[in-house]
Coordinates of C-alpha atoms in Angstrom, one line a residue:
X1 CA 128.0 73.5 71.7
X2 CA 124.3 71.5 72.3
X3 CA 121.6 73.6 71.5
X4 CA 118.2 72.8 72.1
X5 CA 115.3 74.7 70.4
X6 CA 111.9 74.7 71.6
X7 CA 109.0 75.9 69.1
X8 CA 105.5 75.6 68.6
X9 CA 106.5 75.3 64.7
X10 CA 108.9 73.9 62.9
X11 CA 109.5 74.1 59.2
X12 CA 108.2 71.7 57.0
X13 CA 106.1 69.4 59.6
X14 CA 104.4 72.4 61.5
X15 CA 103.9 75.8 59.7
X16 CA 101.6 78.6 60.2
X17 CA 103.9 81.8 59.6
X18 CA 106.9 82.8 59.5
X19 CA 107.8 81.3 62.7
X20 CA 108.5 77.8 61.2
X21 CA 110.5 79.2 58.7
X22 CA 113.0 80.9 61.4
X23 CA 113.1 78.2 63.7
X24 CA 113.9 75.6 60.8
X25 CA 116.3 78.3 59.2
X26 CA 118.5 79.4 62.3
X27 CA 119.0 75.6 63.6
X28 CA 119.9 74.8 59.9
X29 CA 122.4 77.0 59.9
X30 CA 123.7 76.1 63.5
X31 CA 124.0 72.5 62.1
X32 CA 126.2 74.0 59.5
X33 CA 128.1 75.5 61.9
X34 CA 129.0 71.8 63.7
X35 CA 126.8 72.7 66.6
X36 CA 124.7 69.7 68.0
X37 CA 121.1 70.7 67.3
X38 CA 117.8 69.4 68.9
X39 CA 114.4 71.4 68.6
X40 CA 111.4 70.3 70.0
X41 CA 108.2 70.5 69.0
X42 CA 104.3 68.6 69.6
X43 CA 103.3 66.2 67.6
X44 CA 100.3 67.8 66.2
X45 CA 98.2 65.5 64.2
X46 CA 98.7 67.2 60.9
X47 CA 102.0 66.8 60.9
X48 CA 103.8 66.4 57.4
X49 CA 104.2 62.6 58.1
X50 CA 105.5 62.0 54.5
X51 CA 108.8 64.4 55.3
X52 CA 109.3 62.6 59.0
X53 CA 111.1 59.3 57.6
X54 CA 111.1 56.9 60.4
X55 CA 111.4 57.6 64.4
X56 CA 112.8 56.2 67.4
X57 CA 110.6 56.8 70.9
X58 CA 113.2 57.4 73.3
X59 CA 111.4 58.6 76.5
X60 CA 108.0 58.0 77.9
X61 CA 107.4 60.7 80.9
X62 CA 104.4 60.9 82.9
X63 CA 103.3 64.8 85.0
X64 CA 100.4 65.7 86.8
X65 CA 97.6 64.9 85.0
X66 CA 99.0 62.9 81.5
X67 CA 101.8 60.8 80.1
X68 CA 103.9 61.9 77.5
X69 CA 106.1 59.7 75.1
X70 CA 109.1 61.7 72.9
X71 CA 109.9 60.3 69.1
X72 CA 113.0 61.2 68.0
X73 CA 113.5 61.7 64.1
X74 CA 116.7 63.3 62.3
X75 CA 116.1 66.0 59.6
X76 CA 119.0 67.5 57.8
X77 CA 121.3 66.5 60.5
X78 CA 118.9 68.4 62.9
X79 CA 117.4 66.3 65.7
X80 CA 113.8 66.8 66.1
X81 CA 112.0 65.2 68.8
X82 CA 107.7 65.1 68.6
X83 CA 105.8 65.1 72.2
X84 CA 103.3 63.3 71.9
X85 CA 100.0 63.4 74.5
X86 CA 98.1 60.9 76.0
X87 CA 95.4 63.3 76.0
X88 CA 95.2 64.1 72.4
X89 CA 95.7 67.7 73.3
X90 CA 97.6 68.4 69.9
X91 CA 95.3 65.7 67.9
X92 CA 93.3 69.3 66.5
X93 CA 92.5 70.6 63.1
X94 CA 94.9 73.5 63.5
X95 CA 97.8 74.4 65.4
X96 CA 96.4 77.6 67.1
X97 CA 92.9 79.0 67.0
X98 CA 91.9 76.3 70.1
X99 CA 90.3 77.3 73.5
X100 CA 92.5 75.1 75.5
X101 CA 95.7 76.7 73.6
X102 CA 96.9 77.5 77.5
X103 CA 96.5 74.4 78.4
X104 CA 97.8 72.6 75.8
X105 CA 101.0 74.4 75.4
X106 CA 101.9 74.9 79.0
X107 CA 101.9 71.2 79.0
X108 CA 104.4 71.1 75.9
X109 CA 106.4 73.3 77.9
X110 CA 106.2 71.1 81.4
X111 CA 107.0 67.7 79.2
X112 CA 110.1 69.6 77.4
X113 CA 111.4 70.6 81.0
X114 CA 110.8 67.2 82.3
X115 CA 112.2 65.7 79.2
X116 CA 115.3 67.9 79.5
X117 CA 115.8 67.4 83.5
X118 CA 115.7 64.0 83.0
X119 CA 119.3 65.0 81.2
X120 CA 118.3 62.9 78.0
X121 CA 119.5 65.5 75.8
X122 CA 122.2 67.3 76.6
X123 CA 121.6 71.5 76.6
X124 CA 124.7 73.7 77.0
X125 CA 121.9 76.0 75.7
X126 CA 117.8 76.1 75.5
X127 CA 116.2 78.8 73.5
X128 CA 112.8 79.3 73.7
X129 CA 110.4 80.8 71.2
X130 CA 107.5 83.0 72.3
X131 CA 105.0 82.0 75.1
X132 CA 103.9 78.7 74.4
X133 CA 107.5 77.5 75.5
X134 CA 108.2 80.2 77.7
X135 CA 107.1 78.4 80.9
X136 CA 110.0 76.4 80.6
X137 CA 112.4 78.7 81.5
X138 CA 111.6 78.8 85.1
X139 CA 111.4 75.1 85.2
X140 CA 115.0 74.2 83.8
X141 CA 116.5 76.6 86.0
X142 CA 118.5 73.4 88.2
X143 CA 120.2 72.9 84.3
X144 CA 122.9 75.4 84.9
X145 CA 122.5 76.1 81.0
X146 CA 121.9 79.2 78.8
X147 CA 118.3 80.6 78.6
X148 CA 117.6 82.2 75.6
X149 CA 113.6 83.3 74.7
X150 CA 113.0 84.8 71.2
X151 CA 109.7 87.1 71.4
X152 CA 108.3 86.3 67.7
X153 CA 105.3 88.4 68.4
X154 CA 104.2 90.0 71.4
X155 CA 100.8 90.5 70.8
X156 CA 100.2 86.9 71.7
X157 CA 101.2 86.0 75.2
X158 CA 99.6 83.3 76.9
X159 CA 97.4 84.6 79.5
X160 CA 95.5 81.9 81.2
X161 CA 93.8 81.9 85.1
X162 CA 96.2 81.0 88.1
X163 CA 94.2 78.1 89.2
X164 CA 94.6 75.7 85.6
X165 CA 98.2 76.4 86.4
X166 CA 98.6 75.8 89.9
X167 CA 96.4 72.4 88.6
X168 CA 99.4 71.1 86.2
X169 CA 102.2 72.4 87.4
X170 CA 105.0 71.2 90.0
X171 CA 105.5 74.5 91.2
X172 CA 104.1 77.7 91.0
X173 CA 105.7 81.3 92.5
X174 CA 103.1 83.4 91.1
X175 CA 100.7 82.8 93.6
X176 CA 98.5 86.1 94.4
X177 CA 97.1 86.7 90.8
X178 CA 94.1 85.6 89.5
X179 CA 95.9 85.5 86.2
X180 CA 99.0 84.0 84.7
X181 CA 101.0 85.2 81.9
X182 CA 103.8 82.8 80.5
X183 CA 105.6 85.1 78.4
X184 CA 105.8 87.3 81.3
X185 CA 107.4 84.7 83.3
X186 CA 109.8 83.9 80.5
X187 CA 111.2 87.2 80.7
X188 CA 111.5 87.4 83.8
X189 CA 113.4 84.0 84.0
X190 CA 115.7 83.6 80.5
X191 CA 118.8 84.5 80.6
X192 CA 119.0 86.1 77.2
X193 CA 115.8 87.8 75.7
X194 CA 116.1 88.5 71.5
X195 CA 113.3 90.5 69.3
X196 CA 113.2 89.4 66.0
X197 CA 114.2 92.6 65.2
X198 CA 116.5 96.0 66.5
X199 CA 113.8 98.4 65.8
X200 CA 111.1 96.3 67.6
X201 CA 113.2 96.1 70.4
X202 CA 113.3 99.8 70.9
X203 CA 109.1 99.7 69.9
X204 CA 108.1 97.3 72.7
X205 CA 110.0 99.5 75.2
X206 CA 106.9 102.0 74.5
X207 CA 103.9 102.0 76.2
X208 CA 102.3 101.6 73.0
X209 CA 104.6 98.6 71.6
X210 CA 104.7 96.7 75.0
X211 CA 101.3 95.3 75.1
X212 CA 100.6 95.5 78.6
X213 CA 104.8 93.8 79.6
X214 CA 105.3 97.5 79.8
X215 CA 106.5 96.6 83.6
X216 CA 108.3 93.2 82.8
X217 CA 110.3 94.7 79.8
X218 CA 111.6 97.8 81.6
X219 CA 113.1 95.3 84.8
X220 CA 114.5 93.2 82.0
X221 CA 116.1 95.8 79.4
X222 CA 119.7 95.2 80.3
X223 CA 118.8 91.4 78.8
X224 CA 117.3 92.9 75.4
X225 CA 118.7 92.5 72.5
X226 CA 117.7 92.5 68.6
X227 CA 118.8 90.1 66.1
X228 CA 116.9 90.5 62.5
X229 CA 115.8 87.5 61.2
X230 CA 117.3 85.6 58.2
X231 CA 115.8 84.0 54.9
X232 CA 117.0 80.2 54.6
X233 CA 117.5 79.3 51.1
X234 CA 114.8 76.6 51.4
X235 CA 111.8 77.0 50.6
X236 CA 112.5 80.4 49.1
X237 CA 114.8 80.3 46.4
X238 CA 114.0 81.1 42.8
X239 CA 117.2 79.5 41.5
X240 CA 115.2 76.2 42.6
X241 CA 111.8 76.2 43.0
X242 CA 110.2 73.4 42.2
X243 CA 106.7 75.3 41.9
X244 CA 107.9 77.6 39.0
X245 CA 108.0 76.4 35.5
X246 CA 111.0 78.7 35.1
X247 CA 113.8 79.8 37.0
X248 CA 115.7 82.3 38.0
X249 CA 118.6 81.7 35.7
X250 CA 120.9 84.3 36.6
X251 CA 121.4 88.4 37.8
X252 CA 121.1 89.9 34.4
X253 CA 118.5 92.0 33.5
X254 CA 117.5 90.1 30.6
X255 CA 117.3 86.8 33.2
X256 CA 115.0 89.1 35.7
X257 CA 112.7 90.2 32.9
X258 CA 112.5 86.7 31.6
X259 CA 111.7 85.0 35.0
X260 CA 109.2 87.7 35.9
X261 CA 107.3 87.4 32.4
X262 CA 107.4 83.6 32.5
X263 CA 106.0 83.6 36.1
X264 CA 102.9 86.3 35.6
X265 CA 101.9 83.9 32.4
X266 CA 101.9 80.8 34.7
X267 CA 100.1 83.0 37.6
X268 CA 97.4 84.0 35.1
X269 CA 97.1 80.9 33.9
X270 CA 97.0 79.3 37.4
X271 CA 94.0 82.1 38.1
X272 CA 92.1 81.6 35.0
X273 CA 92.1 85.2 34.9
X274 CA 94.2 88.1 32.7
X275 CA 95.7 90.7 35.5
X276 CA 97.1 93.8 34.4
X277 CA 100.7 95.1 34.7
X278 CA 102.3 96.6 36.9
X279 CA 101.3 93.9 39.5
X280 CA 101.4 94.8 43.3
X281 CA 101.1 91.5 45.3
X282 CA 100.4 90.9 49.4
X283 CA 101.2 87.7 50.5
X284 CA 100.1 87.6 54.6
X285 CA 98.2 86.0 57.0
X286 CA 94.9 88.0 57.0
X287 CA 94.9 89.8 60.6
X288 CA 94.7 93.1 61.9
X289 CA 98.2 93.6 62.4
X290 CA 98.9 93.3 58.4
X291 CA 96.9 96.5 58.1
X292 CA 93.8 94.9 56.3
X293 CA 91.9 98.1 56.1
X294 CA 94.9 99.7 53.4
X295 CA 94.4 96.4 51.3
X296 CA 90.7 97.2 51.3
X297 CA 91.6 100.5 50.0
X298 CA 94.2 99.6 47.5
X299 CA 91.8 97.6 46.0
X300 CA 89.7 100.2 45.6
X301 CA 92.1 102.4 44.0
X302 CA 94.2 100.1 41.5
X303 CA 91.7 101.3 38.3
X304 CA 92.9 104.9 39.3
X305 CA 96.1 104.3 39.8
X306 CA 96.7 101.8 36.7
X307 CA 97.9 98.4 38.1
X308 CA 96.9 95.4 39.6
X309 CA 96.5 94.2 43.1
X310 CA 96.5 90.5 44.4
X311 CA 96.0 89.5 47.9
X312 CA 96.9 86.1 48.6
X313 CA 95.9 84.8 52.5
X314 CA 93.8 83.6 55.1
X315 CA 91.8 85.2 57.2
X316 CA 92.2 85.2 61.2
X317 CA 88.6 85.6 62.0
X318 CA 85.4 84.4 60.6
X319 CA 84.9 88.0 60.9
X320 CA 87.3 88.7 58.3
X321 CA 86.7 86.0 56.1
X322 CA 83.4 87.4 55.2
X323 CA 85.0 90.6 54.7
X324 CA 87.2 89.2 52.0
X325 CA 84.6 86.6 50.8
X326 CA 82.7 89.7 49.7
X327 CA 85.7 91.8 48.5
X328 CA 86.7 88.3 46.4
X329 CA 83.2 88.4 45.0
X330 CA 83.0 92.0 44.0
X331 CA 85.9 91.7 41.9
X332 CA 85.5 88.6 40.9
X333 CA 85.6 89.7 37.2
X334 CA 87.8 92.5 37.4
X335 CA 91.0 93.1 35.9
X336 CA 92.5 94.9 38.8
X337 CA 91.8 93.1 41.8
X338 CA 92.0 89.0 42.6
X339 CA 91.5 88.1 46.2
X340 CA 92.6 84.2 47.3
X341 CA 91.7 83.1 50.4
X342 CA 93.4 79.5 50.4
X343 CA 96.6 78.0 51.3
X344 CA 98.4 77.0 48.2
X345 CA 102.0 76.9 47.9
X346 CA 102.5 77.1 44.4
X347 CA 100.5 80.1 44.2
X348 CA 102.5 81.8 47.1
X349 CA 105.5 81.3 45.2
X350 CA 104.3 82.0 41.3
X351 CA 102.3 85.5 43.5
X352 CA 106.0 86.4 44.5
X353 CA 107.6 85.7 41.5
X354 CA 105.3 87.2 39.2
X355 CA 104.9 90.4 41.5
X356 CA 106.6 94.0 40.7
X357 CA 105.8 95.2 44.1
X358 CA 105.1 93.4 47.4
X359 CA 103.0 95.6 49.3
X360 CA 102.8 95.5 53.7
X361 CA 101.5 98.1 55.1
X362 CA 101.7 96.1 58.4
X363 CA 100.6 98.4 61.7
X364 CA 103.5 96.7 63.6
X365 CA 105.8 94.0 62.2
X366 CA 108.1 92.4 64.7
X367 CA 111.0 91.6 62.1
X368 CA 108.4 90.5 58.7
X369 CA 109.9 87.5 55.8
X370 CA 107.4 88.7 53.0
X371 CA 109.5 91.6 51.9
X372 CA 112.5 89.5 52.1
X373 CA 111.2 86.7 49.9
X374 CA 109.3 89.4 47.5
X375 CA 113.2 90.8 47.3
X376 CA 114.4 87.6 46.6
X377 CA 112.2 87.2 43.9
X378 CA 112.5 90.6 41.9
X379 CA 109.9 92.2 43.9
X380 CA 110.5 95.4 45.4
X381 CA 108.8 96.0 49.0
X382 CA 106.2 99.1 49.1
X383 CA 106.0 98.9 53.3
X384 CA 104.8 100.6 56.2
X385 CA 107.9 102.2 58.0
X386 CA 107.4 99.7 61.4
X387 CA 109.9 97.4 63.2
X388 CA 111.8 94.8 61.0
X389 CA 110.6 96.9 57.8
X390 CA 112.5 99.8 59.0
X391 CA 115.7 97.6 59.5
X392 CA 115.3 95.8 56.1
X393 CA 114.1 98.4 53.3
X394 CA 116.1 101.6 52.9
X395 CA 113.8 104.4 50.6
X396 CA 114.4 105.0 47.3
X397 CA 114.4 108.9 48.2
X398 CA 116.5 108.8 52.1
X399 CA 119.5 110.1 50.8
X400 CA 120.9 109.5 54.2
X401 CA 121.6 105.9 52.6
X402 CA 123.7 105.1 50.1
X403 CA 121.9 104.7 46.8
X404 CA 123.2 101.0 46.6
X405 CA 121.7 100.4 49.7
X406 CA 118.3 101.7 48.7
X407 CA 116.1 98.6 48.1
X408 CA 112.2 100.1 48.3
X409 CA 109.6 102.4 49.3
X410 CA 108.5 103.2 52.8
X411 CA 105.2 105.4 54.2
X412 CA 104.6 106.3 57.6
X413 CA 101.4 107.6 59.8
X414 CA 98.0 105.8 59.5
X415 CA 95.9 107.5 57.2
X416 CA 95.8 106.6 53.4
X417 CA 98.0 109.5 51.9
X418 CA 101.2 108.4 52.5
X419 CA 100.3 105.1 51.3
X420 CA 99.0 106.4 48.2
X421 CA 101.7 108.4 47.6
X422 CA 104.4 105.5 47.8
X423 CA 102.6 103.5 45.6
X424 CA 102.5 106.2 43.0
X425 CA 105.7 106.8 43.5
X426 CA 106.6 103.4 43.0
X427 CA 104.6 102.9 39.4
X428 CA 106.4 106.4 38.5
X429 CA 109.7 104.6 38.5
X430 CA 107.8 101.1 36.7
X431 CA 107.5 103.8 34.0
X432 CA 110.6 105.1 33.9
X433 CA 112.5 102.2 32.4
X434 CA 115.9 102.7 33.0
X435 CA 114.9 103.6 36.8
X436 CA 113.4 100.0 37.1
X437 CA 115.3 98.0 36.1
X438 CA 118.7 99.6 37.9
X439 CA 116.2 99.0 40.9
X440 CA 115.9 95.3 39.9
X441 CA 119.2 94.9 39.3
X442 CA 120.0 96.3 42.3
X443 CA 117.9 94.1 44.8
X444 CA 120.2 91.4 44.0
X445 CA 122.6 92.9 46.6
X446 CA 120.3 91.7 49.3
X447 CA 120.5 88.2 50.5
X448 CA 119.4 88.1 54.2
X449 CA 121.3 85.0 54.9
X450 CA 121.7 83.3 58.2
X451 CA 125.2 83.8 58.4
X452 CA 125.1 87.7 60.7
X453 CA 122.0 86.3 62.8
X454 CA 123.6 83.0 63.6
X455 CA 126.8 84.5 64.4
X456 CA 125.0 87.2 67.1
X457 CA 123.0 84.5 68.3
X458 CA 126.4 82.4 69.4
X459 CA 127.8 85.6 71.0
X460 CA 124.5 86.1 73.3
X461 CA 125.2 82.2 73.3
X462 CA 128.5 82.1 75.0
X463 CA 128.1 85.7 76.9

C-alpha cells in the first residue's frame, strides 16, 4: 500500500507539539509495516538541516500566482519531500503565529495536490492532518484514492475571506460566503475523518466541543471515527536517552527509584536551584486550553500542600508571557515553585524524568502525549478528566477498572476543589510507601505503542 502523509509538522525537521511527534511516529511504524511511505511537508526555513542528509529536487510546479520546486530526502526509510516557495512564504521565524498563515498553507495544500495529480508519487492513500492540508482533499478528488483527514485540534481551523481563495485557487464551490473554512471543507470532502482520540470524538459532536463545525460534523458522523494516538519510542524513551546521565536500567523498583533520584540531582543541578520532593511537573505549550489558570493556582498552593511544582513551556501570547515572566520572578527564589519559559530539550526530558507527578489539567485535550511520556518515565499523570485523558488514565479510586489497569488520578468540573483534592490525594499515596511504589511498578504495564493505532488506521485504510 502507498501512503502519502501530508503535515504541517514532521518530527525531527519541523516540531511545535505533539503533532510532529504523531505524524513522524504513525508513518514510522507504517514503514515497519512494508508500506511505501511519503509525507509531505514545507520547507520552512528553520528546518533541522543537520538531520536532512542530502536531497534530490524532483518536481518544479508552477499555480496561480508562484512556482514551487519539491526535494525529496529519505529518513528512516520514510520519503519526505520539502515544498519549497518562490515566495518565501515558509522562509519565517516560526512555523505558526504568522498573519498570512491562510495563505501560506492553502498554497502548501494546492502545490501537494498539484504535485500529487501530476501522479509523481503514487497514493493508494492521502491522509491529511488538520486544516492546513485539508484543502487538498477536494482537489485530489480525480485520484480515485483513499481520503483520510486526522482533526489534531479543532480549535484551529483555517478561516480565511472567500476572495484570497477564489485569488489562488483553480476552483472554488464555495462561492456565496464571505468566509472560507478549510477544515470545514475537509470534512466535507475526505473519505475517512479520525480524532486523535474516542472520547473527543463523542465531545466535538456537542455544541460545546464542535467549535462552530457543529453543522459539518453532524452531515459527516457516519465518517467519524477515533483512533488514540501512540508514543514512538523515539525521542521518548528512558532506556536511551541521550539527554539523561542515567538510564532507565530496568522494571525493578530499585532501577525506578535509582533513575528517578539520579534524574532530580541532574534537574537541580541543571536549574541551579534545590526543589523539594515530592515533585509535580507540567510540561505544555503555554495556552488556554492547558488550563493556565490551575497552574497559577497550584503554584500558589505547593507550600501548603508540601511539594514542588515546575512548569516548563512557552507561552502562546505575549499576553501570557508576561503573566509567567512575573509568576517566574516571584518565585524566583523559592523552593516550591520554578517556572521556565524556554525551549530546551534536555530539560523537557530530565523535567519528566525527574517528576513524581505530571500534572494537566487541560480544559479540552484532543488525545494529549505529556501523560504518556510522564508514564513512560515513572511519572504518574494527575489530569483533568477530558478527551484523550479519559481514554488513557484510569483512577486510582474507579473501581469499575481493574486495579491493574489503574494508572493515575483524574478531577472533573472547573473550579479548583477537585483539583486540589486529586493532588492531595496523590501525595497521600507518595507517603504511603508501599502504595507508591506498587503504583510505579505498575505504570510499566503501559506502553502506548503504535502497533493498535496503526493497525485501525489500515482497516479505515482499506474500508
Amino acid at each position: 500500500m502507498n501512503i502519502v502523509h501530508v503535515s504541517a509538522e514532521y518530527y525531527p525537521f519541523a516540531k511545535v507539539g505533539g503533532l510532529a511527534d504523531v505524524v513522524y511516529g504513525l508513518s514510522h511504524q507504517q514503514t515497519k509495516m512494508r508500506m511505501r511511505v511519503s509525507v509531505f511537508i514545507p520547507e520552512y526555513s528553520l528546518l533541522d538541516r543537520e538531520q536532512l542528509g542530502e536531497g534530490e529536487r524532483v518536481y518544479e510546479g508552477r499555480l496561480k500566482n508562484v512556482s514551487y520546486s519539491v526535494v525529496r530526502y529519505t529518513h528512516q526509510k520514510t520519503a519526505v519531500y520539502l515544498f519549497r516557495f518562490s515566495d518565501r512564504l515558509f522562509d519565517r521565524d516560526s512555523i505558526y503565529g504568522q498573519k498570512d498563515d491562510f495563505t501560506r498553507f492553502l498554497q502548501f495544500s494546492l502545490a501537494c495536490s498539484d504535485f500529487l495529480l501530476q501522479k509523481k508519487v503514487k497514493a493508494d492513500v492521502v491522509h491529511l492532518h488538520d486544516w492546513q492540508a485539508a484543502y487538498a482533499s477536494f482537489l485530489i478528488k480525480p485520484l480515485g484514492c483513499k481520503i483520510v483527514l486526522t482533526l489534531h485540534n479543532l480549535e484551529h481551523q483555517g478561516r480565511g475571506p472567500i476572495g484570497e481563495l477564489l485569488q489562488l485557487a483553480p476552483s472554488v464551490p464555495w462561492i456565496g460566503k464571505d468566509e472560507v473554512n478549510l477544515l470545514e471543507i475537509g470534512i466535507d470532502q475526505a473519505d475517512v475523518v479520525v480524532t486523535v482520540s474516542p472520547r473527543y470524538k463523542e465531545e466535538i459532536l456537542t455544541w460545546q466541543g464542535s467549535w462552530g463545525l457543529d453543522a459539518a460534523l453532524g452531515r459527516n458522523r457516519h465518517k467519524l471515527h477515533g483512533i488514540i494516538n501512540g508514543l514512538g519510542d523515539a525521542p521518548f524513551n528512558p532506556r536511551d536517552d541521550r539527554f539523561l546521565t542515567e538510564k532507565l536500567q530496568g522494571e525493578s523498583i530499585q532501577s525506578i527509584l535509582s533513575f528517578k533520584k539520579s534524574a532530580k540531582k541532574e534537574l537541580q543541578e541543571l536549574l541551579g536551584k534545590r526543589l523539594i520532593t515530592p515533585l509535580i511537573v507540567t510540561v505544555s505549550r503555554l495556552a488556554h486550553q492547558k488550563g493556565l489558570d490551575f497552574m497559577t493556582h497550584l503554584c500558589e498552593m505547593t507550600e501548603t500542600l508540601g511539594c514542588s511544582y515546575l512548569i516548563l513551556g512557552i507561552p502562546a501570547t505575549n499576553e501570557l508571557g508576561k503573566h509567567f515572566a512575573y509568576l517566574k520572578e516571584k518565585y524566583r527564589d523559592s523552593p516550591y515553585v520554578h517556572i521556565s519559559l524556554e525551549f530546551n530539550l534536555r530539560l523537557s526530558h530530565l523535567a519528566f524524568a525527574a517528576a513524581d507527578f505530571t500534572y494537566i489539567p487541560s480544559l479540552f485535550e484532543p488525545c494529549g502525549l505529556t501523560q504518556m511520556i510522564g508514564i513512560r518515565y515513572k511519572s504518574i499523570p494527575i489530569a483533568r478528566a477530558t478527551g484523550g485523558l479519559i481514554n488513557t488514565i484510569h483512577d486510582y479510586n474507579d473501581k469499575n477498572i481493574p486495579q491493574q489497569e489503574r494508572n493515575g488520578y483524574l478531577f472533573s468540573g472547573w473550579g479548583f476543589d477537585p483539583s486540589d483534592s486529586a493532588i492531595r490525594r496523590a501525595l497521600q499515596d507518595y507517603n504511603n510507601k508501599k502504595n507508591f511504589e506498587d503504583h510505579l511498578l505498575n505504570l510499566s504495564k503501559f506502553r502506548f505503542s503504535w502497533d493498535e493505532p496503526e493497525r485501525a488506521y489500515f482497516a479505515l485504510y482499506k474500508s
